Short mmCIF file of C-alpha atoms and ligand atoms in Angstrom, two decimals:
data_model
loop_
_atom_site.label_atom_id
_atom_site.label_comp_id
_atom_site.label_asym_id
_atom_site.label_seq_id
_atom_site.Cartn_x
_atom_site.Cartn_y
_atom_site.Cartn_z
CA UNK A 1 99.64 -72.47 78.49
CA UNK A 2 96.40 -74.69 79.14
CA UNK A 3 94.91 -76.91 76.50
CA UNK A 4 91.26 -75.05 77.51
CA UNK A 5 89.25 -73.67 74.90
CA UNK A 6 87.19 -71.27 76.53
CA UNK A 7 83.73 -71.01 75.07
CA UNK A 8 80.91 -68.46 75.12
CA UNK A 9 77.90 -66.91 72.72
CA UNK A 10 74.97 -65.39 72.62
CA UNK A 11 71.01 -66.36 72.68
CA UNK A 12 68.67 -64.82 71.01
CA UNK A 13 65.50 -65.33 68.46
CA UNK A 14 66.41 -64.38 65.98
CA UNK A 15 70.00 -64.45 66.49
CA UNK A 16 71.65 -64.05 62.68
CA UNK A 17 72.09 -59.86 62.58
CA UNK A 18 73.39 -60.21 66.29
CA UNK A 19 76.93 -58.00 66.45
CA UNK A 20 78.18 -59.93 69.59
CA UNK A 21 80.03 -62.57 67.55
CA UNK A 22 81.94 -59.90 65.54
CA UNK A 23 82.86 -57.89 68.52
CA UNK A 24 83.95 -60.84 71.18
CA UNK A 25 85.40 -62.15 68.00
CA UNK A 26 87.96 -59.23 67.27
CA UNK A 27 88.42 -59.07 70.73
CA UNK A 28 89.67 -62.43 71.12
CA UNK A 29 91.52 -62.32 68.19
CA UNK A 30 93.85 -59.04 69.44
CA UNK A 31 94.37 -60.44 72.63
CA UNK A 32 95.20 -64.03 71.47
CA UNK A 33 92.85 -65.79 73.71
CA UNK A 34 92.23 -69.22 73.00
CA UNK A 35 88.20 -69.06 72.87
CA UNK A 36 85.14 -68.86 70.73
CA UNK A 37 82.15 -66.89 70.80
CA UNK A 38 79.12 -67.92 69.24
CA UNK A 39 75.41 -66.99 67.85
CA UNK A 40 72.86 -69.70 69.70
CA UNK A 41 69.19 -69.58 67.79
CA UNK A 42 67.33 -70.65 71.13
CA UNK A 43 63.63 -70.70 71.27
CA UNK A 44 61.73 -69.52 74.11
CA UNK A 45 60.45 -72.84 75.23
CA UNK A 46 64.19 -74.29 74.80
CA UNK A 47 65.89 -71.88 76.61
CA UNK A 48 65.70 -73.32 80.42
CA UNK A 49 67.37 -77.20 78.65
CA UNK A 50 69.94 -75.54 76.88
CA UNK A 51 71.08 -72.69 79.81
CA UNK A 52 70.86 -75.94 81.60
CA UNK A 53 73.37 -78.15 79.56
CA UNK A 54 75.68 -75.28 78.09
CA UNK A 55 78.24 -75.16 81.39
CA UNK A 56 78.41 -78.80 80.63
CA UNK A 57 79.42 -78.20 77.24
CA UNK A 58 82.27 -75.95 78.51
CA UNK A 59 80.81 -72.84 77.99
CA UNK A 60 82.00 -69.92 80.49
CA UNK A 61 78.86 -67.85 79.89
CA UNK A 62 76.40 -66.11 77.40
CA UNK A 63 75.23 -63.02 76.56
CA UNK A 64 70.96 -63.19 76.21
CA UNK A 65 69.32 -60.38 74.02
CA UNK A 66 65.72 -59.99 72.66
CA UNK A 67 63.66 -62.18 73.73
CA UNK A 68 65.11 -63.96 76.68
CA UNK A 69 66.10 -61.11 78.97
CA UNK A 70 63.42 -61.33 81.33
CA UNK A 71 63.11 -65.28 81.04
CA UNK A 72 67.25 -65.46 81.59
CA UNK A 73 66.68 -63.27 84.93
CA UNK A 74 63.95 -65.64 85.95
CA UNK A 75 66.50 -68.52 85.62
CA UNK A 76 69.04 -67.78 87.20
CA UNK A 77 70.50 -68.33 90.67
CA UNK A 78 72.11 -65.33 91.22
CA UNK A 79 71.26 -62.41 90.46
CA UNK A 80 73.04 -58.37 90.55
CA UNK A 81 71.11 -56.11 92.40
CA UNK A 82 71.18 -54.15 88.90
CA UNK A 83 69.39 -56.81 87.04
CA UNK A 84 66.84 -57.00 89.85
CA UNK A 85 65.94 -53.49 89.51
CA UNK A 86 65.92 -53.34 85.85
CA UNK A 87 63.89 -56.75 85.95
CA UNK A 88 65.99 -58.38 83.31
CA UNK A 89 69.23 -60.36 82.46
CA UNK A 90 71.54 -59.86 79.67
CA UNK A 91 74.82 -61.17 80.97
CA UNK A 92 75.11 -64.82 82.17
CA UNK A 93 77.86 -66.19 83.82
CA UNK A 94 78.25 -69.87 85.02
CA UNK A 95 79.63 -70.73 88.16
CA UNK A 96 79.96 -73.62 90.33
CA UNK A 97 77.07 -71.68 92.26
CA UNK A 98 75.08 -72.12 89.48
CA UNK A 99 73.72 -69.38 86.93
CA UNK A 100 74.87 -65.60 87.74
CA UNK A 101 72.88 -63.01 85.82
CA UNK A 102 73.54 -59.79 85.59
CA UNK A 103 72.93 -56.61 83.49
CA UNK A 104 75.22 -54.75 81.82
CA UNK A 105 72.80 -52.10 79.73
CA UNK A 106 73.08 -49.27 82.22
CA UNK A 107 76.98 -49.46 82.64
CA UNK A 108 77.66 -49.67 78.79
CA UNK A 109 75.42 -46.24 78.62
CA UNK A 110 77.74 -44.37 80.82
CA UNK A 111 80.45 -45.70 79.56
CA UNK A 112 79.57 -44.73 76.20
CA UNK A 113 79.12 -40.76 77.11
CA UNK A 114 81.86 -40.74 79.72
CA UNK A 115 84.47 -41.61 76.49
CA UNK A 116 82.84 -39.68 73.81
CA UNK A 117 82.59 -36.49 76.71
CA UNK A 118 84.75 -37.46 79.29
CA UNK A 119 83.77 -34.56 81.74
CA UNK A 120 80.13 -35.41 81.77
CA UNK A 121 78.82 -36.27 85.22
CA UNK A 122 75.06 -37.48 85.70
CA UNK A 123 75.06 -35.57 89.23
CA UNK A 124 75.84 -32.57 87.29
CA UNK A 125 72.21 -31.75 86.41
CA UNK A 126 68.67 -32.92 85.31
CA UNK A 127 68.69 -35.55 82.46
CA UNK A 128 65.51 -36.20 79.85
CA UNK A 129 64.79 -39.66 79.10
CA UNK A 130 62.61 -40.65 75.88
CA UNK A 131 61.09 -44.39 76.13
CA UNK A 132 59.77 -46.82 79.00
CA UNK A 133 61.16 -49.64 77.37
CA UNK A 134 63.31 -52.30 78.21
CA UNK A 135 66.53 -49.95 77.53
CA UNK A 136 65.07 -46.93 78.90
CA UNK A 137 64.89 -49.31 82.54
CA UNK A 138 68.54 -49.19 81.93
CA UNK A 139 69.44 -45.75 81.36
CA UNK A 140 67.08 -44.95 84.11
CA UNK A 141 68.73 -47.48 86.42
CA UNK A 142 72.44 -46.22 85.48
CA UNK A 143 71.34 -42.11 85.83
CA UNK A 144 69.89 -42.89 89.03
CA UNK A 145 72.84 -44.68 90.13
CA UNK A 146 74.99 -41.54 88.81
CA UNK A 147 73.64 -39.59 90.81
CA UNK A 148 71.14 -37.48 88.60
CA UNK A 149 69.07 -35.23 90.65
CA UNK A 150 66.48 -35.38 88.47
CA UNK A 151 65.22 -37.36 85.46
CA UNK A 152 62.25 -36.64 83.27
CA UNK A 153 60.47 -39.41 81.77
CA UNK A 154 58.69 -39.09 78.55
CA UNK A 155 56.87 -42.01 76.51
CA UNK A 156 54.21 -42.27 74.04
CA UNK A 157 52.00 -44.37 76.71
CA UNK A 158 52.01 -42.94 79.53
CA UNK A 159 50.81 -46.07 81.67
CA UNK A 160 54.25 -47.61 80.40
CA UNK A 161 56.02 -44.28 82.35
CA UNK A 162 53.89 -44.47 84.84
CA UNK A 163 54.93 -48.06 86.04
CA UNK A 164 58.91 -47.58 85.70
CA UNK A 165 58.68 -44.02 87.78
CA UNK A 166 56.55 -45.95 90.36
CA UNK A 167 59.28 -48.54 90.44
CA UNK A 168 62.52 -46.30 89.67
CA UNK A 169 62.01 -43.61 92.68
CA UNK A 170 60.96 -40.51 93.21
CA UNK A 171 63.74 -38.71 91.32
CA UNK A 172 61.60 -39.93 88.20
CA UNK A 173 59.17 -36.95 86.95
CA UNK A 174 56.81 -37.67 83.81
CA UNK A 175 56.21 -35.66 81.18
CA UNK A 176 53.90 -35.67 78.51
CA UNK A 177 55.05 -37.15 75.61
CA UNK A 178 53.77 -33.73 73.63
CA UNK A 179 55.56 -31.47 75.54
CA UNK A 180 58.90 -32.60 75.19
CA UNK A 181 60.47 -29.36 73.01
CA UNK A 182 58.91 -27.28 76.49
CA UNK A 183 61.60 -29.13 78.65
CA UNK A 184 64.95 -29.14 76.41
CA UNK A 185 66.22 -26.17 78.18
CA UNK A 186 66.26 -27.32 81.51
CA UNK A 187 67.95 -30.71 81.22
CA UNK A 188 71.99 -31.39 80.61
CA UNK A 189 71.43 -34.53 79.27
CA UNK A 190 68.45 -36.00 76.98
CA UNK A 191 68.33 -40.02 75.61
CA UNK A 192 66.75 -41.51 73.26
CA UNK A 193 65.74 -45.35 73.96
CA UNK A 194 62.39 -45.18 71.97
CA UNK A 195 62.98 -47.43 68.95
CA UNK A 196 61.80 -44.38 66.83
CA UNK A 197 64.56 -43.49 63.99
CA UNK A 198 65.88 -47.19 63.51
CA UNK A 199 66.21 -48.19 59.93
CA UNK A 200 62.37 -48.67 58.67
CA UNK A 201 60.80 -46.61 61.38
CA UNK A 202 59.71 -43.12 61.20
CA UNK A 203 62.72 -40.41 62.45
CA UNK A 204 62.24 -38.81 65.41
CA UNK A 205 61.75 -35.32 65.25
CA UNK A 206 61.89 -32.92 67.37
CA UNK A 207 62.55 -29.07 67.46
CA UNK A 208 65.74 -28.07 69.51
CA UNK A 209 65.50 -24.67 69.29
CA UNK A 210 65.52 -23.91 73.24
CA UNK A 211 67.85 -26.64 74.16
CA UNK A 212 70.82 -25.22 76.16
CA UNK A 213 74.09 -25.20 73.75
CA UNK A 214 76.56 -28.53 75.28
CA UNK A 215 73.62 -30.58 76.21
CA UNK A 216 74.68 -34.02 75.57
CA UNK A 217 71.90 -35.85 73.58
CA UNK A 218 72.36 -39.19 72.72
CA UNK A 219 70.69 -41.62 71.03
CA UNK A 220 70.40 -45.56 71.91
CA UNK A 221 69.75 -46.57 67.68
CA UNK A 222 72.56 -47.20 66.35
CA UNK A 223 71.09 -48.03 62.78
CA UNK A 224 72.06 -45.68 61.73
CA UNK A 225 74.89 -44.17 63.33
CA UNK A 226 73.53 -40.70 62.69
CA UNK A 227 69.99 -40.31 63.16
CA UNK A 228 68.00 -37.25 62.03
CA UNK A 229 67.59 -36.77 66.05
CA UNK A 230 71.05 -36.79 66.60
CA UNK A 231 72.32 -34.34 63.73
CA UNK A 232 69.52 -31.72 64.47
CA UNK A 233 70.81 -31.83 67.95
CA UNK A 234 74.22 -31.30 66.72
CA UNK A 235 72.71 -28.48 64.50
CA UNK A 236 71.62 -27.14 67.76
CA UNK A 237 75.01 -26.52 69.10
CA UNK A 238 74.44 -29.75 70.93
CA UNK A 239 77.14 -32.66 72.00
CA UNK A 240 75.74 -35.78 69.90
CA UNK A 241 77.00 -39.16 71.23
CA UNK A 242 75.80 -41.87 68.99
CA UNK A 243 74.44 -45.82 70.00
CA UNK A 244 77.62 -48.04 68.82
CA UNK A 245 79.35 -47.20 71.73
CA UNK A 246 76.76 -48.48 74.09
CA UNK A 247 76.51 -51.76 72.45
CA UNK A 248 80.70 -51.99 72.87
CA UNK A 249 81.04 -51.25 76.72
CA UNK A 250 78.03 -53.55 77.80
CA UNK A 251 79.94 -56.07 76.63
CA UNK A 252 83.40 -56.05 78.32
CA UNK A 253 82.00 -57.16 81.70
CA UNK A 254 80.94 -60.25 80.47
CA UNK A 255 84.51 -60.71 78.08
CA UNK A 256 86.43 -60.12 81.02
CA UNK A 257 84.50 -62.41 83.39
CA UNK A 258 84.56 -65.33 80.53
CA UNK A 259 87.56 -64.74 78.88
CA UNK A 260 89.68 -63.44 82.08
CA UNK A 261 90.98 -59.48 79.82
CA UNK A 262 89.39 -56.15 80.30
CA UNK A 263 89.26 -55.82 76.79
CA UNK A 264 89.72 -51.61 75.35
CA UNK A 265 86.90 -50.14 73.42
CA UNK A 266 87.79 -47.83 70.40
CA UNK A 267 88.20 -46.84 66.82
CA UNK A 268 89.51 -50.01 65.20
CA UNK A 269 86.51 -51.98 67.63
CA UNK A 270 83.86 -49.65 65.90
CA UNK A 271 84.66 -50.52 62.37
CA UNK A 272 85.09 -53.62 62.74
CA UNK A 273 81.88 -54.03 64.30
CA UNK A 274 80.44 -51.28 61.66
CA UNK A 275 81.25 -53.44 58.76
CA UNK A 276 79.87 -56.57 60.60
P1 NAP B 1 61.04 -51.67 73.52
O1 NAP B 1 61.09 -52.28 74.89
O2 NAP B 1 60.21 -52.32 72.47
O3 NAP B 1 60.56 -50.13 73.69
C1 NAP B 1 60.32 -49.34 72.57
C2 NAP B 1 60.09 -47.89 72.99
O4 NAP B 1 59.94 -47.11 71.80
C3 NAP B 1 58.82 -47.67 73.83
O5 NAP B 1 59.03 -46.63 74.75
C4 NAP B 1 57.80 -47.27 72.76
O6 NAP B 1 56.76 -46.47 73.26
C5 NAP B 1 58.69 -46.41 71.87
N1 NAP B 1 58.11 -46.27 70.53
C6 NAP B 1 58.01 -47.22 69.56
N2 NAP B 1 57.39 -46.70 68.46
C7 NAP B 1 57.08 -45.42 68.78
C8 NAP B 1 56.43 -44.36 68.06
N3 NAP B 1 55.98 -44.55 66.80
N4 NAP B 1 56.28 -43.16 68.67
C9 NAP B 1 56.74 -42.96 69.92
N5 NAP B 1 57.37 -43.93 70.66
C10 NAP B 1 57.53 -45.15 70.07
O7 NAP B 1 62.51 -51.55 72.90
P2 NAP B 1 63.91 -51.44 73.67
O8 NAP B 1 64.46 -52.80 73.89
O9 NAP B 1 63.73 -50.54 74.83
O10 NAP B 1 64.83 -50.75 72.53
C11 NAP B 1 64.60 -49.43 72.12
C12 NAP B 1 65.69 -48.97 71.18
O11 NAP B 1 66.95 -48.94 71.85
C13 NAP B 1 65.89 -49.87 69.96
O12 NAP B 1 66.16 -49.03 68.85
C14 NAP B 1 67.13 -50.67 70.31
O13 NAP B 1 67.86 -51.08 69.16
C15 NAP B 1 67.92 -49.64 71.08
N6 NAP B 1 68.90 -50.23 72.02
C16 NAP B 1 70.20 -49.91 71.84
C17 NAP B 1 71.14 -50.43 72.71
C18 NAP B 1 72.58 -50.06 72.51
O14 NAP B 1 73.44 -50.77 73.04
N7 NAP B 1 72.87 -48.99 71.82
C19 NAP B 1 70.76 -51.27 73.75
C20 NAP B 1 69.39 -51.58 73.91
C21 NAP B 1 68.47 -51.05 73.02
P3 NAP B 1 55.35 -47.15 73.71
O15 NAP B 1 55.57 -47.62 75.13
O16 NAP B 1 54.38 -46.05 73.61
O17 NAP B 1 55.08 -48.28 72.75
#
């Protein structure tokens, strides 16, 4: 037994309808760790003073979201190999070597389909990726890494596309954002990371009538759980695997590297985290 409270958060702007604090929160509580995990409003020009003084406050890390990923990467001095390739930090850990960034987007994806279908394998076949965002970087990064033979890249600008495939590899193919229905049938897998369907924006719709029946379509919003993409894929005979679970795994690395437990991802985690 050690008198150390261990403390970590997470910086954002705006930081007050972040989830982290409820999740590392219930997390801490079940495996009575002595810690705290906190929300840290942090302005862009702020953020290289306070990522500077937090390991002297005691704290063990921090989580970065919207906008500091890219700024966090930039800071650090370490960095994954993953983070380098998807050109932004949202895991921080601090070390007596200073800074460590990493990124945690691309594992939480997997994650998230491997437990919802756990016989999924990217290598298995061609994936469909909707977005050139910052989250589709990370699904890109993580199917790649899986192994997928083939993944085809659709976004509303094209130029966006254009730069990740030039960056992500050759097994990157573009599509036109209008012919997306065309190319359901020959993919396993199809992801949403556009920000289309989110509470307050338009639904994304799209006809699934030639998608194969067991594709696994998932979709990164997670407000709400059940998007009008994801139940006319399920309509479709699909396998629909919804956001929440994404947002859960990403964050273990960084619990277990701050707080020293693997900590489990499931039911009781999701409501908690649902009625946050
Ligand atoms: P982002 O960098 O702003 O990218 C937004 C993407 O949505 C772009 O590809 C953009 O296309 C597309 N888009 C926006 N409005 C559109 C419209 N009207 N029609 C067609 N495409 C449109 O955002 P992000 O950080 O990648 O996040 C995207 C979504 O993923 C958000 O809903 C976010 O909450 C979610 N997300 C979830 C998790 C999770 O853990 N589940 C993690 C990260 C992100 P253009 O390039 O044409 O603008």
């Amino acid at each position: 037994m050690t008198d150390r409270v261990l403390l970590a958060g997470v910086i954002g702007d705006p930081i007050a309808h972040s989830k982290s604090p409820a999740l590392h929160g219930h997390w801490l509580k079940r495996y009575g760790i002595r810690g705290y995990y906190v929300p840290l409003h942090v302005s862009h020009d702020k953020l290289p003073r306070i990522l500077k003084d937090l390991p002297d406050m005691g704290f063990q890390g921090v989580n970065v979201t919207i906008p500091h990923k890219e700024q966090a990467l930039a800071l650090a001095n370490g960095v994954t190999d993953r983070a380098a390739l998807i050109g932004a930090a949202n895991t921080l850990t601090f070390t007596s070597n200073g800074i460590q960034a990493d990124n945690t987007d691309g594992l939480g994806f997997i994650a998230n389909i491997r437990q919802c279908v756990p016989e999924w394998r990217a290598a298995d076949g061609p994936a469909m990726v909707l977005g050139a965002g910052g989250a589709a970087r990370a699904v890109l990064w993580a199917l790649i890494e899986e192994g997928a033979p083939r993944v085809i890249l659709a976004n509303r600008t094209r130029a966006r596309a254009e730069a990740l495939r030039d960056q992500l590899g050759a097994r990157v193919e573009l599509l036109p954002w209008t012919r997306i229905e065309d190319a359901l049938g020959d993919v396993q897998t199809v992801v949403n990371t556009t920000s289309l369907g989110m509470v307050g924006t338009a639904p994304l719709r799209l006809d699934f009538s030639r998608v194969r029946s067991g594709t696994v379509v998932n979709d990164l919003v997670y407000a709400p759980l059940e998007t009008e993409f994801l139940a006319a894929a399920r309509a479709a005979g699909c396998r629909a695997v919804d956001g929440l679970g994404m947002l859960l795994h990403q964050a273990a690395p960084g619990f277990e590297r701050w707080f020293g437990k693997r900590p489990e991802v499931d039911e009781e985690l999701r409501r908690v985290v649902l009625s946050a």
